[in-house]
Amino acid sequence: MEDKQIVELYLMRSEAAIAETEKKYGRYCRYIAYQILYSDEDAKEIANDTYLKVWNTVPPQKPDPLKPYVGMISRQLALNAYEKQHSKKQGGQVPSVLEELSECIPDNSREDIGESLELSDALSRFLRALPKRTRNIFVRRYFYMSTIAEIAGDFRMKESNVTMHLLRTRKKLEQFLKEEGFYL
């Protein structure tokens, strides 16, 4: 079933919308959650919570396409669950990924919603300007929170090359954000 048809089911408040979302995007939601929580059980729970959140937000939202909307909800729910389960010092993939990004995204940009939206827009522009392969590596690491080893395997690269690729992209992002006025 196409995304527009699924969204129409949500708008009509048909419970079939949840079943269709699960059929089309269940694996995707579980993948995102698993990359953050490393638990099949937690990933299934996050997927179910995602369907409920989509149910509660459509309407008034009318996401088009549906996949990124569902993915963002899954990711945020998984990050919230991670925060509840772990302190930052306990290790794992999430703290290291967030620490890497903190090197190039200024703290002062997270203070108010207006600046957050501006930062989000700037990040989107930055990503669109990157070569496809670079963008995909960056998104795999910082959105899907894939390990360096997973990225290296999928892109047929050495882990050291992935690490260097990400470092250079973060430096370009930092420079871009400075030019955009996000650093005081």
mmCIF file with all atom_site columns, C-alpha atoms in Angstrom:
data_model
loop_
_atom_site.group_PDB
_atom_site.id
_atom_site.type_symbol
_atom_site.label_atom_id
_atom_site.label_alt_id
_atom_site.label_comp_id
_atom_site.label_asym_id
_atom_site.label_entity_id
_atom_site.label_seq_id
_atom_site.pdbx_PDB_ins_code
_atom_site.Cartn_x
_atom_site.Cartn_y
_atom_site.Cartn_z
_atom_site.occupancy
_atom_site.B_iso_or_equiv
_atom_site.pdbx_formal_charge
_atom_site.auth_seq_id
_atom_site.auth_comp_id
_atom_site.auth_asym_id
_atom_site.auth_atom_id
_atom_site.pdbx_PDB_model_num
ATOM 1   C CA . MET A 1 1   ? 0.000   0.000  0.000  1.00 0.00 ? 1   MET A CA 1
ATOM 2   C CA . GLU A 1 2   ? 1.256   3.483  -0.838 1.00 0.00 ? 2   GLU A CA 1
ATOM 3   C CA . ASP A 1 3   ? 2.068   6.059  1.864  1.00 0.00 ? 3   ASP A CA 1
ATOM 4   C CA . LYS A 1 4   ? -0.756  8.373  0.791  1.00 0.00 ? 4   LYS A CA 1
ATOM 5   C CA . GLN A 1 5   ? -3.262  5.541  1.198  1.00 0.00 ? 5   GLN A CA 1
ATOM 6   C CA . ILE A 1 6   ? -1.928  4.732  4.667  1.00 0.00 ? 6   ILE A CA 1
ATOM 7   C CA . VAL A 1 7   ? -2.119  8.393  5.695  1.00 0.00 ? 7   VAL A CA 1
ATOM 8   C CA . GLU A 1 8   ? -5.715  8.470  4.401  1.00 0.00 ? 8   GLU A CA 1
ATOM 9   C CA . LEU A 1 9   ? -6.516  5.517  6.685  1.00 0.00 ? 9   LEU A CA 1
ATOM 10  C CA . TYR A 1 10  ? -5.109  7.490  9.620  1.00 0.00 ? 10  TYR A CA 1
ATOM 11  C CA . LEU A 1 11  ? -7.154  10.524 8.630  1.00 0.00 ? 11  LEU A CA 1
ATOM 12  C CA . MET A 1 12  ? -10.292 8.339  8.517  1.00 0.00 ? 12  MET A CA 1
ATOM 13  C CA . ARG A 1 13  ? -9.261  6.950  11.958 1.00 0.00 ? 13  ARG A CA 1
ATOM 14  C CA . SER A 1 14  ? -9.211  3.400  10.586 1.00 0.00 ? 14  SER A CA 1
ATOM 15  C CA . GLU A 1 15  ? -7.240  0.918  12.698 1.00 0.00 ? 15  GLU A CA 1
ATOM 16  C CA . ALA A 1 16  ? -6.109  -0.678 9.445  1.00 0.00 ? 16  ALA A CA 1
ATOM 17  C CA . ALA A 1 17  ? -3.649  2.231  9.230  1.00 0.00 ? 17  ALA A CA 1
ATOM 18  C CA . ILE A 1 18  ? -1.637  0.762  12.101 1.00 0.00 ? 18  ILE A CA 1
ATOM 19  C CA . ALA A 1 19  ? -1.561  -2.693 10.499 1.00 0.00 ? 19  ALA A CA 1
ATOM 20  C CA . GLU A 1 20  ? -0.453  -1.222 7.165  1.00 0.00 ? 20  GLU A CA 1
ATOM 21  C CA . THR A 1 21  ? 2.219   0.896  8.862  1.00 0.00 ? 21  THR A CA 1
ATOM 22  C CA . GLU A 1 22  ? 3.523   -2.162 10.682 1.00 0.00 ? 22  GLU A CA 1
ATOM 23  C CA . LYS A 1 23  ? 3.526   -4.211 7.483  1.00 0.00 ? 23  LYS A CA 1
ATOM 24  C CA . LYS A 1 24  ? 5.368   -1.563 5.478  1.00 0.00 ? 24  LYS A CA 1
ATOM 25  C CA . TYR A 1 25  ? 7.634   0.024  8.116  1.00 0.00 ? 25  TYR A CA 1
ATOM 26  C CA . GLY A 1 26  ? 7.769   -2.363 11.066 1.00 0.00 ? 26  GLY A CA 1
ATOM 27  C CA . ARG A 1 27  ? 11.191  -3.740 10.168 1.00 0.00 ? 27  ARG A CA 1
ATOM 28  C CA . TYR A 1 28  ? 12.499  -0.205 9.579  1.00 0.00 ? 28  TYR A CA 1
ATOM 29  C CA . CYS A 1 29  ? 11.258  0.970  13.005 1.00 0.00 ? 29  CYS A CA 1
ATOM 30  C CA . ARG A 1 30  ? 12.748  -2.059 14.758 1.00 0.00 ? 30  ARG A CA 1
ATOM 31  C CA . TYR A 1 31  ? 16.088  -1.527 12.969 1.00 0.00 ? 31  TYR A CA 1
ATOM 32  C CA . ILE A 1 32  ? 16.307  2.081  14.118 1.00 0.00 ? 32  ILE A CA 1
ATOM 33  C CA . ALA A 1 33  ? 15.407  1.180  17.699 1.00 0.00 ? 33  ALA A CA 1
ATOM 34  C CA . TYR A 1 34  ? 17.761  -1.812 17.775 1.00 0.00 ? 34  TYR A CA 1
ATOM 35  C CA . GLN A 1 35  ? 20.704  0.326  16.630 1.00 0.00 ? 35  GLN A CA 1
ATOM 36  C CA . ILE A 1 36  ? 20.178  2.491  19.712 1.00 0.00 ? 36  ILE A CA 1
ATOM 37  C CA . LEU A 1 37  ? 18.989  -0.011 22.321 1.00 0.00 ? 37  LEU A CA 1
ATOM 38  C CA . TYR A 1 38  ? 20.575  -3.324 21.203 1.00 0.00 ? 38  TYR A CA 1
ATOM 39  C CA . SER A 1 39  ? 17.537  -5.265 22.368 1.00 0.00 ? 39  SER A CA 1
ATOM 40  C CA . ASP A 1 40  ? 15.025  -7.053 20.140 1.00 0.00 ? 40  ASP A CA 1
ATOM 41  C CA . GLU A 1 41  ? 12.360  -6.816 22.831 1.00 0.00 ? 41  GLU A CA 1
ATOM 42  C CA . ASP A 1 42  ? 12.900  -3.073 23.308 1.00 0.00 ? 42  ASP A CA 1
ATOM 43  C CA . ALA A 1 43  ? 12.972  -2.562 19.532 1.00 0.00 ? 43  ALA A CA 1
ATOM 44  C CA . LYS A 1 44  ? 9.569   -4.264 19.194 1.00 0.00 ? 44  LYS A CA 1
ATOM 45  C CA . GLU A 1 45  ? 8.192   -2.106 21.993 1.00 0.00 ? 45  GLU A CA 1
ATOM 46  C CA . ILE A 1 46  ? 9.519   1.061  20.348 1.00 0.00 ? 46  ILE A CA 1
ATOM 47  C CA . ALA A 1 47  ? 7.938   0.013  17.037 1.00 0.00 ? 47  ALA A CA 1
ATOM 48  C CA . ASN A 1 48  ? 4.565   -0.426 18.760 1.00 0.00 ? 48  ASN A CA 1
ATOM 49  C CA . ASP A 1 49  ? 4.965   2.923  20.535 1.00 0.00 ? 49  ASP A CA 1
ATOM 50  C CA . THR A 1 50  ? 5.775   4.462  17.152 1.00 0.00 ? 50  THR A CA 1
ATOM 51  C CA . TYR A 1 51  ? 2.478   3.264  15.661 1.00 0.00 ? 51  TYR A CA 1
ATOM 52  C CA . LEU A 1 52  ? 0.610   4.743  18.630 1.00 0.00 ? 52  LEU A CA 1
ATOM 53  C CA . LYS A 1 53  ? 2.431   8.070  18.286 1.00 0.00 ? 53  LYS A CA 1
ATOM 54  C CA . VAL A 1 54  ? 1.679   8.177  14.556 1.00 0.00 ? 54  VAL A CA 1
ATOM 55  C CA . TRP A 1 55  ? -1.977  7.398  15.363 1.00 0.00 ? 55  TRP A CA 1
ATOM 56  C CA . ASN A 1 56  ? -2.036  10.269 17.858 1.00 0.00 ? 56  ASN A CA 1
ATOM 57  C CA . THR A 1 57  ? -0.363  12.786 15.539 1.00 0.00 ? 57  THR A CA 1
ATOM 58  C CA . VAL A 1 58  ? -2.063  12.014 12.198 1.00 0.00 ? 58  VAL A CA 1
ATOM 59  C CA . PRO A 1 59  ? -4.222  14.100 12.043 1.00 0.00 ? 59  PRO A CA 1
ATOM 60  C CA . PRO A 1 60  ? -3.343  16.972 12.392 1.00 0.00 ? 60  PRO A CA 1
ATOM 61  C CA . GLN A 1 61  ? -0.070  16.028 10.649 1.00 0.00 ? 61  GLN A CA 1
ATOM 62  C CA . LYS A 1 62  ? -0.268  14.703 7.087  1.00 0.00 ? 62  LYS A CA 1
ATOM 63  C CA . PRO A 1 63  ? 3.235   13.323 6.502  1.00 0.00 ? 63  PRO A CA 1
ATOM 64  C CA . ASP A 1 64  ? 4.267   12.903 2.914  1.00 0.00 ? 64  ASP A CA 1
ATOM 65  C CA . PRO A 1 65  ? 6.291   10.758 2.607  1.00 0.00 ? 65  PRO A CA 1
ATOM 66  C CA . LEU A 1 66  ? 5.447   8.627  5.644  1.00 0.00 ? 66  LEU A CA 1
ATOM 67  C CA . LYS A 1 67  ? 8.761   6.762  6.032  1.00 0.00 ? 67  LYS A CA 1
ATOM 68  C CA . PRO A 1 68  ? 10.899  9.658  7.385  1.00 0.00 ? 68  PRO A CA 1
ATOM 69  C CA . TYR A 1 69  ? 8.085   10.669 9.726  1.00 0.00 ? 69  TYR A CA 1
ATOM 70  C CA . VAL A 1 70  ? 7.855   7.151  11.145 1.00 0.00 ? 70  VAL A CA 1
ATOM 71  C CA . GLY A 1 71  ? 11.660  6.922  11.300 1.00 0.00 ? 71  GLY A CA 1
ATOM 72  C CA . MET A 1 72  ? 12.035  10.181 13.230 1.00 0.00 ? 72  MET A CA 1
ATOM 73  C CA . ILE A 1 73  ? 9.413   9.089  15.748 1.00 0.00 ? 73  ILE A CA 1
ATOM 74  C CA . SER A 1 74  ? 11.079  5.686  16.209 1.00 0.00 ? 74  SER A CA 1
ATOM 75  C CA . ARG A 1 75  ? 14.472  7.292  16.658 1.00 0.00 ? 75  ARG A CA 1
ATOM 76  C CA . GLN A 1 76  ? 13.242  9.823  19.219 1.00 0.00 ? 76  GLN A CA 1
ATOM 77  C CA . LEU A 1 77  ? 11.360  7.173  21.195 1.00 0.00 ? 77  LEU A CA 1
ATOM 78  C CA . ALA A 1 78  ? 14.435  4.925  21.178 1.00 0.00 ? 78  ALA A CA 1
ATOM 79  C CA . LEU A 1 79  ? 16.689  7.775  22.323 1.00 0.00 ? 79  LEU A CA 1
ATOM 80  C CA . ASN A 1 80  ? 14.229  8.582  25.123 1.00 0.00 ? 80  ASN A CA 1
ATOM 81  C CA . ALA A 1 81  ? 14.215  4.924  26.179 1.00 0.00 ? 81  ALA A CA 1
ATOM 82  C CA . TYR A 1 82  ? 18.008  4.861  26.061 1.00 0.00 ? 82  TYR A CA 1
ATOM 83  C CA . GLU A 1 83  ? 18.231  7.901  28.323 1.00 0.00 ? 83  GLU A CA 1
ATOM 84  C CA . LYS A 1 84  ? 15.935  6.191  30.827 1.00 0.00 ? 84  LYS A CA 1
ATOM 85  C CA . GLN A 1 85  ? 17.976  2.981  30.762 1.00 0.00 ? 85  GLN A CA 1
ATOM 86  C CA . HIS A 1 86  ? 21.514  4.366  30.874 1.00 0.00 ? 86  HIS A CA 1
ATOM 87  C CA . SER A 1 87  ? 23.578  7.134  32.242 1.00 0.00 ? 87  SER A CA 1
ATOM 88  C CA . LYS A 1 88  ? 25.947  8.798  29.774 1.00 0.00 ? 88  LYS A CA 1
ATOM 89  C CA . LYS A 1 89  ? 29.003  7.212  31.393 1.00 0.00 ? 89  LYS A CA 1
ATOM 90  C CA . GLN A 1 90  ? 27.829  3.610  30.908 1.00 0.00 ? 90  GLN A CA 1
ATOM 91  C CA . GLY A 1 91  ? 29.139  3.463  27.378 1.00 0.00 ? 91  GLY A CA 1
ATOM 92  C CA . GLY A 1 92  ? 27.486  2.035  24.313 1.00 0.00 ? 92  GLY A CA 1
ATOM 93  C CA . GLN A 1 93  ? 27.040  3.482  20.867 1.00 0.00 ? 93  GLN A CA 1
ATOM 94  C CA . VAL A 1 94  ? 24.777  6.450  21.666 1.00 0.00 ? 94  VAL A CA 1
ATOM 95  C CA . PRO A 1 95  ? 27.137  8.426  23.928 1.00 0.00 ? 95  PRO A CA 1
ATOM 96  C CA . SER A 1 96  ? 30.064  8.036  21.538 1.00 0.00 ? 96  SER A CA 1
ATOM 97  C CA . VAL A 1 97  ? 27.975  9.138  18.543 1.00 0.00 ? 97  VAL A CA 1
ATOM 98  C CA . LEU A 1 98  ? 26.585  12.133 20.428 1.00 0.00 ? 98  LEU A CA 1
ATOM 99  C CA . GLU A 1 99  ? 30.065  13.042 21.663 1.00 0.00 ? 99  GLU A CA 1
ATOM 100 C CA . GLU A 1 100 ? 31.393  13.018 18.091 1.00 0.00 ? 100 GLU A CA 1
ATOM 101 C CA . LEU A 1 101 ? 28.617  15.353 16.978 1.00 0.00 ? 101 LEU A CA 1
ATOM 102 C CA . SER A 1 102 ? 29.078  17.656 19.957 1.00 0.00 ? 102 SER A CA 1
ATOM 103 C CA . GLU A 1 103 ? 32.490  18.562 18.527 1.00 0.00 ? 103 GLU A CA 1
ATOM 104 C CA . CYS A 1 104 ? 30.878  20.319 15.559 1.00 0.00 ? 104 CYS A CA 1
ATOM 105 C CA . ILE A 1 105 ? 27.403  21.380 16.749 1.00 0.00 ? 105 ILE A CA 1
ATOM 106 C CA . PRO A 1 106 ? 27.508  24.292 19.180 1.00 0.00 ? 106 PRO A CA 1
ATOM 107 C CA . ASP A 1 107 ? 25.770  23.976 22.563 1.00 0.00 ? 107 ASP A CA 1
ATOM 108 C CA . ASN A 1 108 ? 24.225  27.442 22.340 1.00 0.00 ? 108 ASN A CA 1
ATOM 109 C CA . SER A 1 109 ? 22.173  26.371 19.302 1.00 0.00 ? 109 SER A CA 1
ATOM 110 C CA . ARG A 1 110 ? 20.135  23.962 21.414 1.00 0.00 ? 110 ARG A CA 1
ATOM 111 C CA . GLU A 1 111 ? 18.711  26.591 23.748 1.00 0.00 ? 111 GLU A CA 1
ATOM 112 C CA . ASP A 1 112 ? 15.492  27.661 22.064 1.00 0.00 ? 112 ASP A CA 1
ATOM 113 C CA . ILE A 1 113 ? 13.090  26.131 19.603 1.00 0.00 ? 113 ILE A CA 1
ATOM 114 C CA . GLY A 1 114 ? 13.623  28.846 16.973 1.00 0.00 ? 114 GLY A CA 1
ATOM 115 C CA . GLU A 1 115 ? 17.346  28.243 16.902 1.00 0.00 ? 115 GLU A CA 1
ATOM 116 C CA . SER A 1 116 ? 16.749  24.472 16.842 1.00 0.00 ? 116 SER A CA 1
ATOM 117 C CA . LEU A 1 117 ? 14.579  24.826 13.752 1.00 0.00 ? 117 LEU A CA 1
ATOM 118 C CA . GLU A 1 118 ? 17.182  27.040 12.116 1.00 0.00 ? 118 GLU A CA 1
ATOM 119 C CA . LEU A 1 119 ? 19.869  24.490 12.966 1.00 0.00 ? 119 LEU A CA 1
ATOM 120 C CA . SER A 1 120 ? 17.728  21.687 11.569 1.00 0.00 ? 120 SER A CA 1
ATOM 121 C CA . ASP A 1 121 ? 17.265  23.618 8.333  1.00 0.00 ? 121 ASP A CA 1
ATOM 122 C CA . ALA A 1 122 ? 21.000  24.322 8.123  1.00 0.00 ? 122 ALA A CA 1
ATOM 123 C CA . LEU A 1 123 ? 21.812  20.636 8.688  1.00 0.00 ? 123 LEU A CA 1
ATOM 124 C CA . SER A 1 124 ? 19.407  19.653 5.907  1.00 0.00 ? 124 SER A CA 1
ATOM 125 C CA . ARG A 1 125 ? 21.067  22.094 3.509  1.00 0.00 ? 125 ARG A CA 1
ATOM 126 C CA . PHE A 1 126 ? 24.502  20.834 4.511  1.00 0.00 ? 126 PHE A CA 1
ATOM 127 C CA . LEU A 1 127 ? 23.516  17.207 3.940  1.00 0.00 ? 127 LEU A CA 1
ATOM 128 C CA . ARG A 1 128 ? 21.889  17.915 0.569  1.00 0.00 ? 128 ARG A CA 1
ATOM 129 C CA . ALA A 1 129 ? 25.117  19.571 -0.592 1.00 0.00 ? 129 ALA A CA 1
ATOM 130 C CA . LEU A 1 130 ? 27.261  16.536 0.245  1.00 0.00 ? 130 LEU A CA 1
ATOM 131 C CA . PRO A 1 131 ? 28.095  13.843 -2.310 1.00 0.00 ? 131 PRO A CA 1
ATOM 132 C CA . LYS A 1 132 ? 25.647  10.943 -2.011 1.00 0.00 ? 132 LYS A CA 1
ATOM 133 C CA . ARG A 1 133 ? 28.153  8.458  -0.553 1.00 0.00 ? 133 ARG A CA 1
ATOM 134 C CA . THR A 1 134 ? 29.407  10.958 2.040  1.00 0.00 ? 134 THR A CA 1
ATOM 135 C CA . ARG A 1 135 ? 25.831  11.868 2.988  1.00 0.00 ? 135 ARG A CA 1
ATOM 136 C CA . ASN A 1 136 ? 24.881  8.190  3.343  1.00 0.00 ? 136 ASN A CA 1
ATOM 137 C CA . ILE A 1 137 ? 27.883  7.445  5.572  1.00 0.00 ? 137 ILE A CA 1
ATOM 138 C CA . PHE A 1 138 ? 27.136  10.494 7.722  1.00 0.00 ? 138 PHE A CA 1
ATOM 139 C CA . VAL A 1 139 ? 23.444  9.613  8.087  1.00 0.00 ? 139 VAL A CA 1
ATOM 140 C CA . ARG A 1 140 ? 24.223  5.975  8.875  1.00 0.00 ? 140 ARG A CA 1
ATOM 141 C CA . ARG A 1 141 ? 26.496  7.058  11.716 1.00 0.00 ? 141 ARG A CA 1
ATOM 142 C CA . TYR A 1 142 ? 24.621  10.005 13.180 1.00 0.00 ? 142 TYR A CA 1
ATOM 143 C CA . PHE A 1 143 ? 20.977  9.199  12.451 1.00 0.00 ? 143 PHE A CA 1
ATOM 144 C CA . TYR A 1 144 ? 20.875  5.399  12.461 1.00 0.00 ? 144 TYR A CA 1
ATOM 145 C CA . MET A 1 145 ? 23.788  5.197  14.925 1.00 0.00 ? 145 MET A CA 1
ATOM 146 C CA . SER A 1 146 ? 25.493  2.398  13.054 1.00 0.00 ? 146 SER A CA 1
ATOM 147 C CA . THR A 1 147 ? 28.893  1.316  14.262 1.00 0.00 ? 147 THR A CA 1
ATOM 148 C CA . ILE A 1 148 ? 32.025  2.161  12.309 1.00 0.00 ? 148 ILE A CA 1
ATOM 149 C CA . ALA A 1 149 ? 32.446  -1.565 11.574 1.00 0.00 ? 149 ALA A CA 1
ATOM 150 C CA . GLU A 1 150 ? 28.910  -1.845 10.147 1.00 0.00 ? 150 GLU A CA 1
ATOM 151 C CA . ILE A 1 151 ? 29.424  1.185  7.924  1.00 0.00 ? 151 ILE A CA 1
ATOM 152 C CA . ALA A 1 152 ? 32.804  -0.071 6.759  1.00 0.00 ? 152 ALA A CA 1
ATOM 153 C CA . GLY A 1 153 ? 31.318  -3.443 5.845  1.00 0.00 ? 153 GLY A CA 1
ATOM 154 C CA . ASP A 1 154 ? 28.336  -1.966 4.021  1.00 0.00 ? 154 ASP A CA 1
ATOM 155 C CA . PHE A 1 155 ? 30.423  0.552  2.066  1.00 0.00 ? 155 PHE A CA 1
ATOM 156 C CA . ARG A 1 156 ? 33.358  -1.832 1.514  1.00 0.00 ? 156 ARG A CA 1
ATOM 157 C CA . MET A 1 157 ? 35.787  0.484  3.265  1.00 0.00 ? 157 MET A CA 1
ATOM 158 C CA . LYS A 1 158 ? 38.384  0.077  5.976  1.00 0.00 ? 158 LYS A CA 1
ATOM 159 C CA . GLU A 1 159 ? 37.236  1.189  9.415  1.00 0.00 ? 159 GLU A CA 1
ATOM 160 C CA . SER A 1 160 ? 40.041  3.753  9.516  1.00 0.00 ? 160 SER A CA 1
ATOM 161 C CA . ASN A 1 161 ? 38.795  5.203  6.207  1.00 0.00 ? 161 ASN A CA 1
ATOM 162 C CA . VAL A 1 162 ? 35.255  5.498  7.589  1.00 0.00 ? 162 VAL A CA 1
ATOM 163 C CA . THR A 1 163 ? 36.572  7.207  10.712 1.00 0.00 ? 163 THR A CA 1
ATOM 164 C CA . MET A 1 164 ? 38.613  9.668  8.638  1.00 0.00 ? 164 MET A CA 1
ATOM 165 C CA . HIS A 1 165 ? 35.674  10.253 6.282  1.00 0.00 ? 165 HIS A CA 1
ATOM 166 C CA . LEU A 1 166 ? 33.424  11.090 9.242  1.00 0.00 ? 166 LEU A CA 1
ATOM 167 C CA . LEU A 1 167 ? 36.059  13.338 10.834 1.00 0.00 ? 167 LEU A CA 1
ATOM 168 C CA . ARG A 1 168 ? 36.455  15.346 7.638  1.00 0.00 ? 168 ARG A CA 1
ATOM 169 C CA . THR A 1 169 ? 32.689  15.640 7.217  1.00 0.00 ? 169 THR A CA 1
ATOM 170 C CA . ARG A 1 170 ? 32.281  16.827 10.825 1.00 0.00 ? 170 ARG A CA 1
ATOM 171 C CA . LYS A 1 171 ? 34.973  19.454 10.236 1.00 0.00 ? 171 LYS A CA 1
ATOM 172 C CA . LYS A 1 172 ? 33.143  20.613 7.090  1.00 0.00 ? 172 LYS A CA 1
ATOM 173 C CA . LEU A 1 173 ? 29.911  20.724 9.110  1.00 0.00 ? 173 LEU A CA 1
ATOM 174 C CA . GLU A 1 174 ? 31.576  22.794 11.817 1.00 0.00 ? 174 GLU A CA 1
ATOM 175 C CA . GLN A 1 175 ? 32.900  25.242 9.215  1.00 0.00 ? 175 GLN A CA 1
ATOM 176 C CA . PHE A 1 176 ? 29.499  25.401 7.527  1.00 0.00 ? 176 PHE A CA 1
ATOM 177 C CA . LEU A 1 177 ? 27.767  26.138 10.837 1.00 0.00 ? 177 LEU A CA 1
ATOM 178 C CA . LYS A 1 178 ? 30.301  28.870 11.610 1.00 0.00 ? 178 LYS A CA 1
ATOM 179 C CA . GLU A 1 179 ? 29.585  30.476 8.240  1.00 0.00 ? 179 GLU A CA 1
ATOM 180 C CA . GLU A 1 180 ? 25.851  30.197 8.974  1.00 0.00 ? 180 GLU A CA 1
ATOM 181 C CA . GLY A 1 181 ? 26.333  32.072 12.280 1.00 0.00 ? 181 GLY A CA 1
ATOM 182 C CA . PHE A 1 182 ? 25.696  29.262 14.755 1.00 0.00 ? 182 PHE A CA 1
ATOM 183 C CA . TYR A 1 183 ? 28.900  29.926 16.685 1.00 0.00 ? 183 TYR A CA 1
ATOM 184 C CA . LEU A 1 184 ? 29.199  33.086 18.748 1.00 0.00 ? 184 LEU A CA 1
#
